[in-house]
């Protein structure tokens, strides 16, 4: 118990000394040991890395799970070291509702058949989303979280220890400075020859004793300063090595970012394939249900990402799958010139995006121009015949907005 009380009293004294030094520094009444510029840059880069990692982590969690209640639930499960229960994605839930609606409204009706097809596609989309969330969590979120909960906590601990060592060092410097000032004052008083008629001999003796005491105090302060300087230098080196390790953290995060982009690319590619297959299924069934009508949507499709400048007025689209064609390019070009448009069934269409013809059987398009389109028996549902003046050729449906 006696040992514990002594340690407690010693710790309290050290804490009080640091608090006094810190307070005096804030009020400009004490000198502060400054770190070198390189060390300060390392500290700033580490703080910036930590702050941006937290932001990226939180926003990625929002991207993967927009529901805040679900995120809180997953967070609690992780803190309790329990397995997060499997959660149905929105696409899978929509697929379930569509399948139940088709079963109740009649799976043999055109509407019921379409509901079943769409539900199967939505189910595949939900499964792809689940795989993407799982892959992104393991390859991207987990490394970021490990940095914040592991490496950064170690860096923060060592930085706090370095701060304490610096306060101890500056306190020793201040103590030595005061001791030297008192020693100089006592020496000056001791060097004065006393006048025994006006000054008591006892005062002279006390001055000499005080000078000797201050000499001992200066020696003690210098010894404490050397110890404090050694501990500060050692802790500064440890902290410096940890801060320089942030470069390795950046390399690791860069690799994880590539993995995240790869998983996201795979996810959107799967979604595109599933929706393209669904569009073809719906196109063929629509042609069977509504003969003589056009296959396609009247709503303008969203343009994909373009590598051109934002000021470019004409958007670009990726080349759509050509699918089945009527004939080889040379024969198709001849046949198209000889084919007359049907008496009924032609429509006007507005071009949404620029399109460059792949061969002579296709018609090049310019954004916002109006053309006449119609379909021929046996054509791929993703294509129509377009006419502009005396020019004629195949045009992709996804580049058009059918008007009338």
Coordinates of C-alpha atoms in Angstrom, one line a residue:
X1 CA 0.0 0.0 0.0
X2 CA 2.9 2.4 0.9
X3 CA 4.4 1.7 -2.6
X4 CA 1.2 2.4 -4.3
X5 CA 0.7 5.6 -2.5
X6 CA 4.2 6.8 -3.4
X7 CA 3.6 6.0 -7.1
X8 CA 0.2 7.7 -7.0
X9 CA 1.8 10.8 -5.4
X10 CA 4.6 10.7 -8.0
X11 CA 2.2 10.4 -10.9
X12 CA 0.1 13.3 -9.5
X13 CA 3.2 15.5 -9.3
X14 CA 4.1 14.7 -12.9
X15 CA 0.6 15.4 -14.1
X16 CA 0.6 18.7 -12.2
X17 CA 3.9 19.7 -13.7
X18 CA 2.7 19.0 -17.2
X19 CA -0.5 20.9 -16.6
X20 CA 1.4 23.9 -15.4
X21 CA 3.8 23.8 -18.4
X22 CA 0.9 23.4 -20.9
X23 CA -1.0 26.3 -19.3
X24 CA 2.0 28.6 -19.4
X25 CA 2.6 27.7 -23.0
X26 CA -1.0 28.6 -23.9
X27 CA -0.6 32.0 -22.3
X28 CA 2.8 32.6 -23.8
X29 CA 4.6 32.5 -20.5
X30 CA 6.8 29.5 -21.2
X31 CA 9.0 28.4 -24.1
X32 CA 8.0 25.4 -26.2
X33 CA 10.2 23.0 -28.0
X34 CA 9.3 23.1 -31.7
X35 CA 9.4 20.0 -33.9
X36 CA 11.3 20.2 -37.2
X37 CA 9.5 21.0 -40.4
X38 CA 9.7 17.4 -41.8
X39 CA 8.1 16.0 -38.6
X40 CA 5.3 18.6 -38.8
X41 CA 4.6 17.6 -42.4
X42 CA 4.4 14.0 -41.4
X43 CA 1.9 14.9 -38.7
X44 CA -0.2 16.9 -41.1
X45 CA -0.2 14.1 -43.7
X46 CA -1.2 11.5 -41.0
X47 CA -4.1 13.7 -39.8
X48 CA -5.3 14.3 -43.4
X49 CA -5.1 10.5 -44.1
X50 CA -7.1 9.7 -41.0
X51 CA -9.8 12.3 -41.7
X52 CA -10.3 11.4 -45.4
X53 CA -10.2 7.7 -44.6
X54 CA -13.1 8.2 -42.2
X55 CA -15.1 10.2 -44.7
X56 CA -14.5 7.7 -47.5
X57 CA -15.4 4.8 -45.2
X58 CA -18.7 6.4 -44.0
X59 CA -19.8 7.3 -47.5
X60 CA -18.9 3.9 -48.9
X61 CA -21.1 2.3 -46.2
X62 CA -23.9 4.6 -47.3
X63 CA -23.4 3.5 -50.9
X64 CA -23.5 -0.1 -50.0
X65 CA -26.3 0.2 -47.5
X66 CA -28.4 3.4 -47.8
X67 CA -30.7 2.4 -44.9
X68 CA -29.3 4.0 -41.7
X69 CA -31.2 1.7 -39.4
X70 CA -29.6 -1.3 -41.1
X71 CA -26.1 0.2 -40.8
X72 CA -26.6 0.8 -37.1
X73 CA -27.8 -2.8 -36.7
X74 CA -24.7 -4.1 -38.6
X75 CA -22.5 -1.9 -36.5
X76 CA -23.9 -3.3 -33.2
X77 CA -23.5 -6.9 -34.5
X78 CA -19.9 -6.2 -35.3
X79 CA -19.2 -4.7 -31.9
X80 CA -20.8 -7.7 -30.2
X81 CA -18.7 -10.1 -32.3
X82 CA -21.8 -11.7 -33.7
X83 CA -22.5 -12.7 -37.3
X84 CA -24.6 -10.2 -39.2
X85 CA -27.8 -11.9 -40.4
X86 CA -28.4 -12.2 -44.1
X87 CA -30.6 -9.4 -45.4
X88 CA -32.8 -9.4 -48.5
X89 CA -31.8 -6.8 -51.1
X90 CA -34.3 -4.4 -52.6
X91 CA -34.1 -6.1 -55.9
X92 CA -34.8 -9.5 -54.4
X93 CA -37.8 -8.1 -52.5
X94 CA -39.2 -6.5 -55.7
X95 CA -38.7 -9.8 -57.5
X96 CA -40.7 -11.6 -54.7
X97 CA -43.6 -9.1 -55.0
X98 CA -43.7 -9.4 -58.8
X99 CA -43.7 -13.2 -58.6
X100 CA -46.6 -13.1 -56.1
X101 CA -48.5 -10.6 -58.2
X102 CA -48.1 -12.8 -61.3
X103 CA -49.3 -15.8 -59.4
X104 CA -52.4 -14.0 -58.2
X105 CA -53.2 -12.1 -61.4
X106 CA -52.7 -15.1 -63.7
X107 CA -49.3 -16.4 -64.8
X108 CA -50.7 -17.3 -68.2
X109 CA -51.8 -13.8 -69.0
X110 CA -49.5 -11.4 -71.0
X111 CA -49.1 -9.2 -67.9
X112 CA -48.4 -12.2 -65.6
X113 CA -45.8 -13.6 -68.0
X114 CA -44.1 -10.3 -68.2
X115 CA -44.1 -10.0 -64.4
X116 CA -42.5 -13.4 -64.1
X117 CA -39.7 -12.5 -66.6
X118 CA -39.1 -9.1 -64.8
X119 CA -39.1 -10.8 -61.4
X120 CA -36.5 -13.3 -62.5
X121 CA -34.3 -10.5 -63.8
X122 CA -34.7 -8.5 -60.6
X123 CA -33.8 -11.5 -58.6
X124 CA -30.6 -11.9 -60.6
X125 CA -29.9 -8.2 -60.0
X126 CA -30.4 -8.6 -56.3
X127 CA -28.0 -11.5 -56.2
X128 CA -25.4 -9.5 -58.1
X129 CA -25.9 -6.6 -55.6
X130 CA -25.4 -9.0 -52.7
X131 CA -22.2 -10.3 -54.2
X132 CA -21.0 -6.8 -54.8
X133 CA -21.7 -5.7 -51.2
X134 CA -19.9 -8.7 -49.8
X135 CA -16.8 -8.3 -52.1
X136 CA -16.6 -4.5 -51.5
X137 CA -16.9 -5.0 -47.7
X138 CA -14.0 -7.5 -47.6
X139 CA -11.7 -5.9 -50.1
X140 CA -12.3 -2.2 -49.4
X141 CA -14.1 -1.4 -46.2
X142 CA -12.3 -3.9 -44.0
X143 CA -8.8 -2.6 -44.7
X144 CA -9.9 1.0 -44.1
X145 CA -11.5 0.0 -40.9
X146 CA -8.5 -1.9 -39.8
X147 CA -6.3 1.2 -40.3
X148 CA -8.6 3.4 -38.2
X149 CA -9.0 0.8 -35.4
X150 CA -5.4 -0.5 -35.5
X151 CA -2.6 1.5 -37.0
X152 CA -4.2 4.9 -36.2
X153 CA -4.8 4.1 -32.6
X154 CA -1.1 3.1 -32.2
X155 CA 0.0 6.4 -33.9
X156 CA -2.3 8.4 -31.6
X157 CA -1.0 6.7 -28.5
X158 CA 2.6 7.4 -29.4
X159 CA 1.8 11.0 -30.3
X160 CA 0.2 11.5 -26.9
X161 CA 3.3 10.0 -25.3
X162 CA 5.5 12.3 -27.4
X163 CA 3.5 15.3 -26.2
X164 CA 4.0 14.3 -22.6
X165 CA 7.8 13.8 -23.1
X166 CA 8.0 17.3 -24.7
X167 CA 6.1 18.8 -21.7
X168 CA 8.5 17.1 -19.4
X169 CA 11.5 18.3 -21.4
X170 CA 10.3 21.9 -21.4
X171 CA 9.5 21.8 -17.7
X172 CA 13.1 20.7 -17.0
X173 CA 14.4 23.5 -19.2
X174 CA 12.3 26.0 -17.3
X175 CA 13.4 24.5 -13.9
X176 CA 17.1 24.7 -15.0
X177 CA 16.7 28.3 -16.1
X178 CA 15.2 29.3 -12.8
X179 CA 17.8 27.4 -10.9
X180 CA 20.7 29.1 -12.8
X181 CA 19.1 32.5 -12.2
X182 CA 18.8 31.9 -8.5
X183 CA 22.4 30.6 -8.4
X184 CA 23.7 33.7 -10.1
X185 CA 21.8 35.9 -7.7
X186 CA 23.1 33.9 -4.7
X187 CA 26.7 34.0 -6.0
X188 CA 26.6 37.8 -6.4
X189 CA 25.3 38.2 -2.9
X190 CA 28.0 35.7 -1.6
X191 CA 30.8 37.5 -3.3
X192 CA 30.1 40.8 -1.5
X193 CA 32.4 41.3 1.4
X194 CA 30.2 41.9 4.5
X195 CA 30.6 44.9 6.7
X196 CA 30.5 43.4 10.2
X197 CA 29.7 46.8 11.7
X198 CA 26.5 47.2 9.6
X199 CA 25.6 43.6 8.6
X200 CA 25.2 40.6 10.8
X201 CA 27.7 37.8 10.1
X202 CA 24.8 35.4 10.1
X203 CA 23.4 36.8 6.9
X204 CA 26.7 36.3 5.1
X205 CA 26.8 32.7 6.2
X206 CA 23.2 32.1 5.0
X207 CA 24.1 33.6 1.6
X208 CA 27.0 31.3 1.2
X209 CA 24.8 28.3 2.2
X210 CA 22.2 29.3 -0.3
X211 CA 24.7 29.5 -3.1
X212 CA 25.9 26.0 -2.3
X213 CA 22.3 24.8 -2.3
X214 CA 21.6 26.4 -5.6
X215 CA 24.7 24.8 -7.1
X216 CA 23.3 21.4 -6.1
X217 CA 19.9 22.4 -7.5
X218 CA 21.5 23.3 -10.9
X219 CA 23.4 20.0 -11.1
X220 CA 20.2 18.1 -10.3
X221 CA 18.2 20.1 -12.9
X222 CA 20.9 19.5 -15.6
X223 CA 20.8 15.8 -14.8
X224 CA 16.9 15.7 -15.2
X225 CA 17.2 17.7 -18.4
X226 CA 19.6 15.2 -19.9
X227 CA 17.3 12.3 -19.0
X228 CA 14.2 14.2 -20.3
X229 CA 16.1 15.0 -23.6
X230 CA 17.0 11.4 -24.1
X231 CA 13.5 10.2 -23.5
X232 CA 12.1 12.8 -25.8
X233 CA 14.5 12.0 -28.6
X234 CA 13.8 8.3 -28.3
X235 CA 10.0 8.8 -28.4
X236 CA 10.3 11.3 -31.3
X237 CA 12.2 8.6 -33.3
X238 CA 9.5 6.0 -32.6
X239 CA 6.7 8.4 -33.6
X240 CA 8.6 9.4 -36.7
X241 CA 8.9 5.8 -37.9
X242 CA 5.1 5.3 -37.4
X243 CA 4.3 8.4 -39.3
X244 CA 6.5 7.5 -42.2
X245 CA 4.6 4.2 -42.3
X246 CA 1.6 6.2 -43.7
X247 CA 3.2 5.9 -47.1
X248 CA 2.8 2.1 -46.8
X249 CA -0.8 2.7 -45.8
X250 CA -1.4 4.7 -48.9
X251 CA 0.0 1.9 -51.0
X252 CA -2.3 -0.6 -49.3
X253 CA -5.3 1.7 -49.7
X254 CA -4.5 2.1 -53.4
X255 CA -4.5 -1.6 -53.9
X256 CA -7.9 -1.9 -52.1
X257 CA -9.3 0.9 -54.2
X258 CA -8.4 -1.0 -57.4
X259 CA -10.2 -4.0 -56.0
X260 CA -13.2 -1.9 -55.2
X261 CA -13.3 -0.5 -58.7
X262 CA -12.9 -4.0 -60.1
X263 CA -15.8 -5.4 -58.1
X264 CA -18.0 -2.4 -59.0
X265 CA -17.2 -2.9 -62.7
X266 CA -18.1 -6.5 -62.5
X267 CA -21.4 -5.7 -60.7
X268 CA -22.5 -3.1 -63.3
X269 CA -21.5 -5.4 -66.1
X270 CA -23.7 -8.1 -64.7
X271 CA -26.5 -5.7 -64.3
X272 CA -26.1 -4.6 -67.9
X273 CA -26.2 -8.2 -69.2
X274 CA -29.2 -9.1 -67.1
X275 CA -31.2 -6.0 -68.3
X276 CA -30.1 -6.5 -71.9
X277 CA -31.4 -10.1 -71.8
X278 CA -34.6 -8.9 -70.2
X279 CA -35.0 -6.2 -72.9
X280 CA -34.6 -8.8 -75.6
X281 CA -37.2 -11.1 -73.9
X282 CA -39.7 -8.3 -73.5
X283 CA -39.1 -7.1 -77.1
X284 CA -39.8 -10.5 -78.6
X285 CA -42.9 -11.0 -76.4
X286 CA -44.1 -7.5 -77.2
X287 CA -43.9 -8.2 -80.9
X288 CA -46.0 -11.3 -80.4
X289 CA -48.6 -9.5 -78.3
X290 CA -48.7 -6.3 -80.3
X291 CA -48.0 -7.1 -83.9
X292 CA -47.1 -4.2 -86.1
X293 CA -45.8 -2.0 -83.2
X294 CA -42.4 -0.9 -82.6
X295 CA -40.0 -2.5 -80.1
X296 CA -38.3 0.1 -77.9
X297 CA -39.1 2.8 -75.4
X298 CA -40.5 6.2 -75.9
X299 CA -38.4 7.6 -73.0
X300 CA -35.0 8.8 -73.8
X301 CA -32.3 6.6 -72.5
X302 CA -29.6 7.9 -70.1
X303 CA -26.3 8.5 -71.9
X304 CA -23.4 6.7 -70.4
X305 CA -20.2 8.2 -69.1
X306 CA -18.2 10.0 -71.8
X307 CA -14.5 10.8 -72.0
X308 CA -15.2 14.0 -73.8
X309 CA -15.4 17.5 -72.3
X310 CA -18.5 18.5 -70.3
X311 CA -19.0 21.3 -72.8
X312 CA -19.6 18.8 -75.6
X313 CA -23.2 19.0 -76.7
X314 CA -23.5 15.7 -78.4
X315 CA -23.4 12.7 -76.0
X316 CA -21.8 9.5 -77.0
X317 CA -23.1 6.0 -76.4
X318 CA -21.3 2.6 -76.3
X319 CA -21.9 0.4 -79.3
X320 CA -24.9 -1.8 -78.6
X321 CA -24.9 -5.5 -79.5
X322 CA -25.8 -6.0 -83.1
X323 CA -27.5 -9.3 -82.5
X324 CA -28.9 -11.0 -85.6
X325 CA -28.7 -9.1 -88.9
X326 CA -30.7 -9.6 -92.0
X327 CA -27.8 -10.2 -94.4
X328 CA -24.1 -9.6 -94.9
X329 CA -23.3 -5.9 -95.2
X330 CA -22.9 -5.8 -98.9
X331 CA -26.2 -7.7 -99.6
X332 CA -28.0 -5.7 -96.9
X333 CA -27.0 -2.4 -98.4
X334 CA -28.5 -3.5 -101.7
X335 CA -31.6 -5.0 -100.2
X336 CA -32.3 -1.8 -98.1
X337 CA -32.2 0.4 -101.2
X338 CA -34.8 -1.9 -102.9
X339 CA -37.0 -2.2 -99.8
X340 CA -40.0 0.2 -99.8
X341 CA -41.4 1.4 -96.5
X342 CA -44.7 -0.2 -95.5
X343 CA -47.9 1.6 -96.2
X344 CA -48.6 1.9 -92.5
X345 CA -46.4 1.6 -89.5
X346 CA -43.8 4.3 -90.1
X347 CA -43.1 6.7 -87.3
X348 CA -41.0 9.7 -86.6
X349 CA -38.1 9.4 -84.2
X350 CA -35.8 11.9 -82.6
X351 CA -32.1 11.0 -82.4
X352 CA -30.8 11.1 -78.8
X353 CA -27.1 10.7 -79.4
X354 CA -24.6 10.8 -82.3
X355 CA -24.0 7.4 -83.9
X356 CA -21.3 6.4 -86.4
X357 CA -22.3 3.8 -88.8
X358 CA -20.2 0.6 -88.5
X359 CA -20.8 -0.4 -92.2
X360 CA -22.7 0.6 -95.3
X361 CA -25.9 -1.2 -94.0
X362 CA -26.2 1.3 -91.1
X363 CA -27.3 4.9 -91.1
X364 CA -25.1 7.5 -89.4
X365 CA -27.1 9.7 -86.9
X366 CA -26.7 13.1 -85.5
X367 CA -28.2 14.1 -82.1
X368 CA -31.6 15.9 -82.2
X369 CA -32.3 15.2 -85.9
X370 CA -35.7 13.7 -86.9
X371 CA -35.8 10.6 -89.1
X372 CA -38.5 8.2 -90.3
X373 CA -38.3 4.6 -88.9
X374 CA -40.1 1.4 -89.4
X375 CA -39.5 -2.3 -88.9
X376 CA -39.3 -5.2 -91.3
X377 CA -40.4 -8.8 -90.6
X378 CA -37.7 -10.9 -89.0
X379 CA -35.5 -8.0 -87.9
X380 CA -33.6 -7.9 -84.7
X381 CA -35.8 -6.1 -82.1
X382 CA -32.9 -3.9 -81.2
X383 CA -32.8 -2.4 -84.7
X384 CA -35.1 -0.4 -87.0
X385 CA -34.9 0.8 -90.6
X386 CA -34.2 4.6 -90.6
X387 CA -34.7 7.0 -93.5
X388 CA -33.4 10.6 -93.9
X389 CA -34.0 12.0 -97.3
X390 CA -32.8 9.6 -99.9
X391 CA -30.5 7.8 -97.4
X392 CA -31.6 4.6 -95.7
X393 CA -30.0 2.2 -93.2
X394 CA -30.3 0.3 -90.0
X395 CA -30.4 2.3 -86.8
X396 CA -30.2 1.1 -83.1
X397 CA -33.4 1.6 -81.1
X398 CA -31.6 2.7 -78.0
X399 CA -30.4 5.9 -79.8
X400 CA -34.0 6.9 -80.7
X401 CA -37.0 8.5 -79.0
X402 CA -40.1 7.5 -80.9
X403 CA -42.5 10.4 -81.4
X404 CA -45.5 9.2 -83.4

